[in-house]
Tab-separated table of C-alpha atoms in Angstrom:
chain	number	residue	atom	x	y	z
A	53	MET	CA	-9.090	221.329	203.045
A	54	ARG	CA	-8.168	222.092	206.635
A	55	PRO	CA	-10.312	220.449	209.302
A	56	ARG	CA	-12.593	222.728	211.172
A	57	ALA	CA	-11.416	223.500	214.685
A	58	ARG	CA	-13.751	222.301	217.412
A	59	ARG	CA	-15.302	224.968	219.531
A	60	PRO	CA	-14.554	224.479	223.216
A	61	LEU	CA	-17.582	223.897	225.429
A	62	THR	CA	-18.464	226.704	227.725
A	63	VAL	CA	-19.229	226.287	231.418
A	64	PRO	CA	-23.009	226.720	230.950
A	65	ALA	CA	-22.987	223.995	228.305
A	66	LEU	CA	-21.148	221.572	230.574
A	67	LEU	CA	-23.559	222.268	233.430
A	68	ALA	CA	-26.534	221.708	231.166
A	69	GLY	CA	-25.171	218.371	230.023
A	70	ALA	CA	-24.507	217.216	233.598
A	71	VAL	CA	-28.039	218.195	234.658
A	72	ALA	CA	-29.490	216.218	231.765
A	73	VAL	CA	-27.506	213.097	232.652
A	74	LEU	CA	-28.464	213.394	236.332
A	75	ALA	CA	-32.102	213.829	235.469
A	76	GLY	CA	-31.993	210.715	233.328
A	77	LEU	CA	-30.509	208.691	236.173
A	78	LEU	CA	-33.008	209.980	238.707
A	79	SER	CA	-35.918	209.254	236.410
A	80	GLY	CA	-34.980	205.547	236.445
A	81	CYS	CA	-34.603	205.200	240.210
A	82	GLY	CA	-37.041	202.805	241.760
A	83	ALA	CA	-37.580	200.802	238.587
A	84	ALA	CA	-37.222	197.050	238.773
A	85	GLY	CA	-33.700	195.845	238.086
A	86	ASP	CA	-32.004	199.212	238.628
A	87	LEU	CA	-29.039	199.656	240.941
A	88	ARG	CA	-29.817	200.801	244.442
A	89	SER	CA	-27.667	202.137	247.207
A	90	ALA	CA	-26.323	199.636	249.724
A	91	GLY	CA	-26.047	202.262	252.415
A	92	PRO	CA	-23.113	204.241	253.720
A	93	THR	CA	-19.648	202.769	253.277
A	94	PRO	CA	-17.793	202.257	256.574
A	95	THR	CA	-14.698	204.371	257.003
A	96	ALA	CA	-11.485	202.437	256.377
A	97	THR	CA	-9.140	202.477	259.352
A	98	GLY	CA	-5.540	201.369	259.340
A	99	PRO	CA	-3.844	199.214	261.982
A	100	VAL	CA	-3.074	200.921	265.251
A	101	ARG	CA	0.116	199.903	266.996
A	102	LEU	CA	-0.372	199.220	270.677
A	103	TRP	CA	2.385	199.845	273.227
A	104	PRO	CA	4.901	201.251	270.751
A	105	ASP	CA	7.488	201.688	273.528
A	106	LEU	CA	7.912	197.974	274.235
A	107	PRO	CA	11.623	197.158	274.610
A	108	PRO	CA	13.262	195.092	271.858
A	109	VAL	CA	13.541	191.356	272.330
A	110	THR	CA	17.039	190.304	273.326
A	111	ALA	CA	16.576	186.604	274.169
A	112	PRO	CA	15.567	184.324	271.261
A	113	PRO	CA	12.377	182.282	271.706
A	114	TYR	CA	12.361	178.539	272.187
A	115	ASP	CA	13.555	176.682	269.109
A	116	TYR	CA	10.966	174.147	267.965
A	117	GLY	CA	13.200	172.933	265.129
A	118	GLU	CA	10.890	173.866	262.257
A	119	ILE	CA	13.780	174.476	259.863
A	120	ASP	CA	15.831	171.408	260.831
A	121	THR	CA	16.624	169.469	257.661
A	122	VAL	CA	18.761	166.324	257.675
A	123	PRO	CA	20.032	163.928	254.998
A	124	ILE	CA	19.038	160.282	255.254
A	125	PRO	CA	22.209	158.154	255.182
A	126	GLY	CA	22.056	154.832	253.416
A	127	VAL	CA	19.207	155.855	251.086
A	128	ARG	CA	20.059	156.802	247.523
A	129	VAL	CA	17.394	158.181	245.210
A	130	PRO	CA	17.206	156.170	241.959
A	131	SER	CA	17.043	157.857	238.586
A	132	GLY	CA	13.298	157.306	238.571
A	133	GLY	CA	12.814	159.623	241.558
A	134	VAL	CA	11.265	159.060	244.971
A	135	ARG	CA	8.489	156.831	243.630
A	136	ALA	CA	11.053	154.061	243.289
A	137	LEU	CA	11.976	154.228	246.996
A	138	ASP	CA	10.639	151.898	249.659
A	139	PRO	CA	9.021	154.223	252.253
A	140	VAL	CA	9.492	151.616	254.987
A	141	ALA	CA	13.233	151.549	254.284
A	142	VAL	CA	13.313	155.359	254.384
A	143	VAL	CA	11.579	155.485	257.780
A	144	ARG	CA	13.768	152.700	259.104
A	145	ALA	CA	16.949	154.538	258.001
A	146	GLU	CA	15.738	157.807	259.507
A	147	ALA	CA	14.790	156.205	262.830
A	148	ARG	CA	18.112	154.380	262.980
A	149	THR	CA	20.172	157.532	262.294
A	150	TYR	CA	18.050	160.010	264.247
A	151	PRO	CA	16.271	158.001	266.964
A	152	MET	CA	15.160	161.111	268.849
A	153	SER	CA	13.252	162.376	265.811
A	154	TYR	CA	10.487	159.909	266.627
A	155	TYR	CA	10.605	160.449	270.371
A	156	HIS	CA	7.509	161.971	271.953
A	157	PRO	CA	6.440	162.085	275.616
A	158	LYS	CA	3.121	160.554	274.590
A	159	GLY	CA	4.625	158.179	272.081
A	160	PRO	CA	4.595	154.385	272.026
A	161	PRO	CA	6.149	152.514	274.949
A	162	GLU	CA	8.083	150.226	272.610
A	163	PRO	CA	10.829	151.478	270.248
A	164	LEU	CA	9.755	152.321	266.733
A	165	GLY	CA	12.217	149.798	265.362
A	166	ASP	CA	10.264	146.978	266.974
A	167	ARG	CA	7.055	148.143	265.330
A	168	LEU	CA	8.775	148.515	261.949
A	169	ALA	CA	9.647	144.822	262.123
A	170	ALA	CA	6.009	144.146	261.212
A	171	CYS	CA	6.432	145.991	257.906
A	172	ALA	CA	7.088	144.083	254.720
A	173	PRO	CA	9.083	145.921	252.039
A	174	GLN	CA	6.692	148.024	249.976
A	175	GLY	CA	8.981	148.110	246.955
A	176	GLY	CA	8.096	151.606	245.775
A	177	LYS	CA	5.223	151.999	243.335
A	178	GLY	CA	2.980	149.149	242.350
A	179	ALA	CA	2.193	147.844	238.898
A	180	ALA	CA	-0.450	150.520	238.350
A	181	GLY	CA	1.931	153.322	239.315
A	182	THR	CA	0.481	153.817	242.796
A	183	ALA	CA	2.139	153.068	246.095
A	184	ARG	CA	1.510	149.705	247.646
A	185	LYS	CA	-0.312	149.833	250.939
A	186	PRO	CA	1.324	148.521	254.114
A	187	GLU	CA	-0.175	145.377	255.538
A	188	GLY	CA	-0.902	144.127	259.040
A	189	ASP	CA	0.397	146.123	261.982
A	190	CYS	CA	2.912	148.162	259.995
A	191	PRO	CA	2.809	151.765	261.290
A	192	VAL	CA	3.991	153.277	257.988
A	193	LEU	CA	0.988	154.570	256.060
A	194	THR	CA	0.510	154.649	252.312
A	195	PRO	CA	2.930	157.246	250.877
A	196	TYR	CA	1.940	160.143	248.662
A	197	TYR	CA	3.897	162.081	246.050
A	198	ARG	CA	3.644	165.774	245.156
A	199	ASP	CA	5.927	168.539	243.945
A	200	LEU	CA	5.933	170.742	247.041
A	201	THR	CA	9.078	172.766	246.283
A	202	GLY	CA	8.239	173.882	242.753
A	203	ASP	CA	11.335	172.304	241.162
A	204	ARG	CA	9.256	169.865	239.064
A	205	ARG	CA	10.457	166.902	241.121
A	206	GLU	CA	8.125	165.003	243.403
A	207	GLU	CA	8.617	164.821	247.148
A	208	LEU	CA	7.904	161.733	249.233
A	209	ILE	CA	5.200	162.287	251.897
A	210	VAL	CA	5.142	159.624	254.611
A	211	GLY	CA	2.882	159.155	257.618
A	212	VAL	CA	3.770	156.959	260.597
A	213	ARG	CA	1.176	155.943	263.170
A	214	LEU	CA	2.486	155.888	266.720
A	215	GLY	CA	0.835	155.043	270.025
A	216	ARG	CA	-1.835	157.166	271.668
A	217	GLN	CA	-3.265	158.261	268.302
A	218	LEU	CA	-0.167	160.229	267.321
A	219	THR	CA	0.729	160.505	263.649
A	220	GLU	CA	4.159	161.518	262.398
A	221	VAL	CA	4.263	163.372	259.068
A	222	ARG	CA	7.502	163.393	257.104
A	223	VAL	CA	8.451	164.987	253.776
A	224	PHE	CA	11.590	163.918	251.928
A	225	THR	CA	13.033	165.625	248.865
A	226	PRO	CA	15.716	164.509	246.415
A	227	GLY	CA	18.674	166.699	245.597
A	228	ALA	CA	18.293	169.266	248.379
A	229	GLN	CA	22.076	169.234	248.883
A	230	LYS	CA	22.892	169.686	245.176
A	231	ASP	CA	23.114	165.942	244.705
A	232	PRO	CA	20.055	164.432	242.998
A	233	ARG	CA	20.653	161.083	244.706
A	234	VAL	CA	20.730	162.438	248.277
A	235	LEU	CA	17.417	162.165	250.122
A	236	THR	CA	16.804	164.964	252.625
A	237	ARG	CA	14.048	165.352	255.192
A	238	ILE	CA	12.514	168.828	254.889
A	239	MET	CA	9.512	168.446	257.232
A	240	ALA	CA	8.880	166.547	260.464
A	241	THR	CA	5.970	167.001	262.837
A	242	SER	CA	3.584	164.900	264.920
A	243	ASP	CA	0.159	165.418	266.438
A	244	GLN	CA	-3.200	163.774	267.087
A	245	LEU	CA	-4.334	164.420	263.545
A	246	VAL	CA	-7.918	164.451	262.362
A	247	SER	CA	-6.909	164.628	258.708
A	248	VAL	CA	-4.070	165.527	256.362
A	249	GLU	CA	-4.809	167.356	253.110
A	250	LEU	CA	-2.868	168.498	250.053
A	251	ALA	CA	-3.857	171.892	248.646
A	252	GLY	CA	-1.653	172.947	245.764
A	253	ARG	CA	1.868	172.851	247.204
A	254	ASP	CA	0.723	173.062	250.835
A	255	ILE	CA	0.188	170.306	253.385
A	256	ILE	CA	-2.718	171.114	255.712
A	257	LEU	CA	-2.873	169.327	259.054
A	258	ARG	CA	-6.041	169.279	261.124
A	259	SER	CA	-5.726	168.232	264.757
A	260	VAL	CA	-8.024	168.084	267.743
A	261	SER	CA	-8.208	170.942	270.224
A	262	ALA	CA	-7.299	169.978	273.768
A	263	GLY	CA	-9.349	172.528	275.679
A	264	ILE	CA	-11.811	174.067	273.216
A	265	PRO	CA	-14.663	171.654	272.422
A	266	GLY	CA	-16.092	172.124	268.945
A	267	TYR	CA	-12.861	173.590	267.552
A	268	GLU	CA	-9.756	172.226	265.895
A	269	TYR	CA	-6.288	173.421	264.998
A	270	ARG	CA	-5.494	173.837	261.308
A	271	THR	CA	-1.891	174.333	260.214
A	272	ALA	CA	-0.647	174.835	256.654
A	273	TRP	CA	2.953	173.858	255.914
A	274	SER	CA	4.560	175.519	252.889
A	275	TRP	CA	7.944	175.377	251.209
A	276	ASP	CA	10.294	178.207	252.204
A	277	GLU	CA	12.974	178.884	249.608
A	278	GLN	CA	15.283	180.749	251.980
A	279	HIS	CA	15.490	177.997	254.602
A	280	GLN	CA	15.019	175.140	252.145
A	281	ALA	CA	12.412	173.589	254.433
A	282	MET	CA	8.676	173.236	254.889
A	283	LEU	CA	7.480	175.769	257.465
A	284	PRO	CA	4.133	176.178	259.283
A	285	THR	CA	3.122	179.356	257.457
A	286	ARG	CA	-0.511	179.529	258.642
A	287	ASP	CA	-1.843	178.360	261.997
A	288	GLU	CA	-5.428	178.937	263.086
A	289	ILE	CA	-8.173	177.715	265.387
A	290	VAL	CA	-11.388	177.042	263.490
A	291	ARG	CA	-14.832	176.024	264.561
A	292	VAL	CA	-16.100	172.675	263.366
A	293	LYS	CA	-19.596	171.288	263.186
A	294	PRO	CA	-20.595	170.205	266.692
A	295	ARG	CA	-21.371	166.536	267.174
A	296	SER	CA	-25.027	165.849	267.775
A	297	ASP	CA	-25.954	163.506	270.598
A	298	LYS	CA	-29.619	163.438	269.655
A	299	PRO	CA	-30.992	160.010	268.610
A	300	VAL	CA	-31.577	159.537	264.907
A	301	PRO	CA	-35.255	158.859	264.030
A	302	GLY	CA	-35.728	155.237	263.092
A	303	ALA	CA	-32.534	154.115	264.801
A	304	GLY	CA	-32.272	151.232	267.228
A	305	SER	CA	-34.470	151.235	270.301
A	306	GLY	CA	-31.560	150.660	272.661
A	307	ASP	CA	-31.772	146.869	272.717
A	308	GLY	CA	-28.389	146.492	271.087
A	309	SER	CA	-29.783	145.623	267.643
A	310	GLY	CA	-29.823	149.114	266.196
A	311	THR	CA	-27.143	151.653	265.268
A	312	GLY	CA	-26.381	154.156	268.002
A	313	ALA	CA	-26.436	157.821	267.007
A	314	GLY	CA	-23.822	158.807	269.554
A	315	PRO	CA	-20.715	157.205	270.973
A	316	GLY	CA	-21.542	153.869	272.557
A	317	GLY	CA	-25.270	154.261	272.024
A	318	GLY	CA	-27.429	151.134	272.280
A	319	GLY	CA	-24.490	148.779	271.905
A	320	GLY	CA	-24.346	149.609	268.179
A	321	THR	CA	-21.818	151.532	266.127
A	322	GLY	CA	-21.026	155.037	267.360
A	323	ALA	CA	-21.972	157.154	264.360
A	324	GLY	CA	-20.772	160.339	266.001
A	325	ARG	CA	-17.148	159.248	266.253
A	326	PRO	CA	-14.693	160.554	263.711
């Protein structure tokens, strides 16, 4: 038996159906829980190019050395990876081979090598699999390990505290020059850092703002496959919570026995300091 052919809907039938659906929707308007209009949608506008007749740039900008990568002579990566390296020995080898890499106009008055003399060998990872912390006046901070390049091998992240509250941040990777035992520096920067964070495969540096109170600089460094280096891919100025100088209720009365709410308050501890 042949199936019966469907009769096409006529225009009046379609209009009648649409009116019925619209009437049903309108009858529910105003009821609790129904959708309501959020108002007119703003018109989307594309970017407008200003001064399109600007001449092309012929002189290159100042080179800040973001893509400078260098091997570290005298340091060979063991088969166990960078966790088996002594971070103090890595910093010492880098400073000895590239002494200007730790030079800064606001840096320490004494050479870094003299300060590294206070560092005992850290011997890679400890018994629990975590890095051993430096002791005493050693400027090399506790190292961290993270796969930042996406090659399933961990990188060595080292921080070095210099004078005048400067912190050097270094990232070293194994096998960047097609030799798994060669250690290569793929990131080097320094600043008066508030904090350093790891977010996925990014390193986020937060530093103080010199001339904008209540704000800080936030820079995200990410691995760039083309240049084989960590680059500052996102740089922004963000507002931070302003520090309150108001006294805390119940705090010390200013006789030196209580805890000060602000810097240097009442001879107690400055709770408002970072």
